[in-house]
Short mmCIF file of C-alpha atoms in Angstrom, two decimals:
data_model
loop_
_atom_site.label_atom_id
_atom_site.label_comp_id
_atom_site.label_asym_id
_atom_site.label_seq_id
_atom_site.Cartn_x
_atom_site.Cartn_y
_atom_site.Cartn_z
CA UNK A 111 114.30 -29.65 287.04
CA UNK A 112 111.69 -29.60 284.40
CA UNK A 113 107.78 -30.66 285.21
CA UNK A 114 106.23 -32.50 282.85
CA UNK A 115 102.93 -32.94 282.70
CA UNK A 116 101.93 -36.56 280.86
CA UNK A 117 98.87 -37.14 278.69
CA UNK A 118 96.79 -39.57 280.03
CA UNK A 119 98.10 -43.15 279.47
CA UNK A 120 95.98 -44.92 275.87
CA UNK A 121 98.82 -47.76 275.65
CA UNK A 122 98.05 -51.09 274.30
CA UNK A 123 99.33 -53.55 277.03
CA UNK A 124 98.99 -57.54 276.16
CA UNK A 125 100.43 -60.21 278.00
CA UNK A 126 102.31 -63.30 276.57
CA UNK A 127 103.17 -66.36 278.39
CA UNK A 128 104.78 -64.60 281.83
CA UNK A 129 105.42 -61.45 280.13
CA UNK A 130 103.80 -57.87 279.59
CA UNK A 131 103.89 -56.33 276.97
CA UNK A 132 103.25 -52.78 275.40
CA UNK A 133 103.13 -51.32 271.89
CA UNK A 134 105.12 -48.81 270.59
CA UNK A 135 103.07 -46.89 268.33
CA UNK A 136 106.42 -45.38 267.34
CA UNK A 137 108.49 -48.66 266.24
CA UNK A 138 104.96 -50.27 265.37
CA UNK A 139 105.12 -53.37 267.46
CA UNK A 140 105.11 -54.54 270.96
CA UNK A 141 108.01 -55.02 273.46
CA UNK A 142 108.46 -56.13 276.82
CA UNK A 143 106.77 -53.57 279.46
CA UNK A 144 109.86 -52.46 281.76
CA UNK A 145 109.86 -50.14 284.35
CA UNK A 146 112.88 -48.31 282.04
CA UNK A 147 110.10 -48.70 279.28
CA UNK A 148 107.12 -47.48 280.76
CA UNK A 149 109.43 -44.22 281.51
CA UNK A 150 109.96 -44.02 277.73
CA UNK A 151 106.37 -44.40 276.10
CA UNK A 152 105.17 -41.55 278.65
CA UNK A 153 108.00 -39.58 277.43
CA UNK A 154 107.94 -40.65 273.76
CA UNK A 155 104.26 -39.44 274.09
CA UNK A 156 104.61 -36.24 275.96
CA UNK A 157 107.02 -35.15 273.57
CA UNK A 158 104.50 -36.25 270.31
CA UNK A 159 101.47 -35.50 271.64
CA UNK A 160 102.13 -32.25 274.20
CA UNK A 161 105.15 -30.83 273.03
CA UNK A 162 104.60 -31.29 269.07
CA UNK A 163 107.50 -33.24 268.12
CA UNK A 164 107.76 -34.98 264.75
CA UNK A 165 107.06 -38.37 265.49
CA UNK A 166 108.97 -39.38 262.25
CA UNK A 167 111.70 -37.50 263.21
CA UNK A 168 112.42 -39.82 266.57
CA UNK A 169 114.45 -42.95 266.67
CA UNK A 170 114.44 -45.12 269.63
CA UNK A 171 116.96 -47.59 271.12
CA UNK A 172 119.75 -48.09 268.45
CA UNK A 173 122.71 -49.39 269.20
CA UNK A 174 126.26 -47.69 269.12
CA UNK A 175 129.65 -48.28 269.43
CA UNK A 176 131.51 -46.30 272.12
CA UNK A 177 134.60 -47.49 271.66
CA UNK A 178 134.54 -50.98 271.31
CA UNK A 179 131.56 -51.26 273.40
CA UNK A 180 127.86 -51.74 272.27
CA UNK A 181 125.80 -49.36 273.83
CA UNK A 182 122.03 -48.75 273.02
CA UNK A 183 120.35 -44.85 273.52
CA UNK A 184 116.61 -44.58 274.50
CA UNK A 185 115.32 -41.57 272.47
CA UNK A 186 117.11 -39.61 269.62
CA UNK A 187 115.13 -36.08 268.20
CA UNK A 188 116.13 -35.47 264.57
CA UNK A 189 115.64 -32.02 263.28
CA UNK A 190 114.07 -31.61 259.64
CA UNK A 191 117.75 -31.91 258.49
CA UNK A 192 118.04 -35.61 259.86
CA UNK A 193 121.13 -34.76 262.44
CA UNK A 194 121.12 -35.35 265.84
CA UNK A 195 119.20 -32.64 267.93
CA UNK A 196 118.10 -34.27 271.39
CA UNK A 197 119.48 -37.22 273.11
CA UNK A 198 117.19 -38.50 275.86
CA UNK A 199 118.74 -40.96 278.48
CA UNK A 200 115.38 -42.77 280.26
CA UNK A 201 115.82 -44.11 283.76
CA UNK A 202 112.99 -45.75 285.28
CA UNK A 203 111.02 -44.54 287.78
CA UNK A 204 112.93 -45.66 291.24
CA UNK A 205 116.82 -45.03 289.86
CA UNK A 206 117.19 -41.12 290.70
CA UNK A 207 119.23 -38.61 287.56
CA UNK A 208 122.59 -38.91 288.80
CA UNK A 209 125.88 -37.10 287.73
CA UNK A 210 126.55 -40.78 286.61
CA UNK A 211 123.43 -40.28 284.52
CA UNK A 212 124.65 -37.18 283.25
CA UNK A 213 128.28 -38.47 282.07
CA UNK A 214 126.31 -41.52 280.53
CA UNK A 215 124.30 -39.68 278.27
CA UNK A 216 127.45 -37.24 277.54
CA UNK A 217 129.27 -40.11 276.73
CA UNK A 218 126.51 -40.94 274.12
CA UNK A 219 126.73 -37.65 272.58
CA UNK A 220 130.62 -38.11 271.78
CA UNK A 221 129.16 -40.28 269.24
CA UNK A 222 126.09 -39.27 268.95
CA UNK A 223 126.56 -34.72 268.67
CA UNK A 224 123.11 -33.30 269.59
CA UNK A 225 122.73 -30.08 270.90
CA UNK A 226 120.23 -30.88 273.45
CA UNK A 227 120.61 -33.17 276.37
CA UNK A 228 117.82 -34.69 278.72
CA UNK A 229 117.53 -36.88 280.98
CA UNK A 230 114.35 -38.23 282.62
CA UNK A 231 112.93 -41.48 285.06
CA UNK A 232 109.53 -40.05 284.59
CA UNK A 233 109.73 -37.90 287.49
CA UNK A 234 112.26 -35.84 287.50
CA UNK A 235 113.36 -34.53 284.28
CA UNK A 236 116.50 -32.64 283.36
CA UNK A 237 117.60 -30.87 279.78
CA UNK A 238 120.81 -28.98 279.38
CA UNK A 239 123.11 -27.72 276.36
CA UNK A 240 126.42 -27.20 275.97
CA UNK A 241 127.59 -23.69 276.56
CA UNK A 242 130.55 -23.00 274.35
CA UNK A 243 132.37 -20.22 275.70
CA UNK A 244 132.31 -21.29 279.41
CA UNK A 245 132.47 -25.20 278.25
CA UNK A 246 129.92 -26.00 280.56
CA UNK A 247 126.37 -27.88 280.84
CA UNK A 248 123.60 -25.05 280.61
CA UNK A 249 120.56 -26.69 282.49
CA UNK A 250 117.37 -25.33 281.19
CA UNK A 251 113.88 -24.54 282.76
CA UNK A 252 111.77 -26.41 280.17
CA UNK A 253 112.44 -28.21 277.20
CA UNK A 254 112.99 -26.59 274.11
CA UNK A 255 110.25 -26.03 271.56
CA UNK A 256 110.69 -28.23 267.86
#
């Protein structure tokens, strides 16, 4: 398990009719305030703001087809050559990083190849890569550097 430590909270939270609402300062405009997305603006902005990621390099929940089923990933980490580097599969904070979690988010990267894998519900977080000669998930002690 990786520890993450998250930079203080600065979101912009509004409320309209019964709903919250937060802004993503990475899609530029505000969505409904989830448990699931609470989870993903700490992460979006531990990995901007702590770890130096490329905000412009990040896309967040697009849809896919896996098979003939519409699917929709939380995070994707571009590198500087625009393919697919990390996939990150948010949970939120109460629904624990399963093995079901894991083949979700492997599932994802049949169609989605990155070499990096994580998985996170704000507590516990997990990355791992695929080790080619044993064919096995490598789980790693921190995540990696951009």
């Amino acid at each position: 398990m990786i520890t993450i430590n998250f930079p203080p909270p600065d979101f912009r939270i509004s409320r309209e009719q019964d709903k919250e609402l937060i802004f993503d300062r990475y899609r530029k405009k505000f969505v409904r305030l989830t448990p699931e997305e609470w989870v993903r603006q700490n992460f979006l902005n531990y990995l901007v703001k702590s770890m130096g990621y490329p905000a412009s390099l990040i896309g967040i929940e697009r849809e896919i087809m896996l098979g003939e089923l519409k699917k929709r990933f939380d995070i994707v980490v571009y590198n500087r050559h625009m393919e697919p580097w990390m996939l990150i599969e948010c949970k939120e904070m109460n629904v624990p990083i399963s093995q079901q979690t894991l083949e979700q988010i492997v599932r994802y990267n049949m169609v989605i190849p990155a070499t990096y894998l994580v998985m996170t519900n704000g507590t516990h977080t997990f990355c791992c890569t695929h080790h080619v000669e044993s064919g096995q998930w490598l789980f790693l002690d921190a995540l990696p550097a951009f």
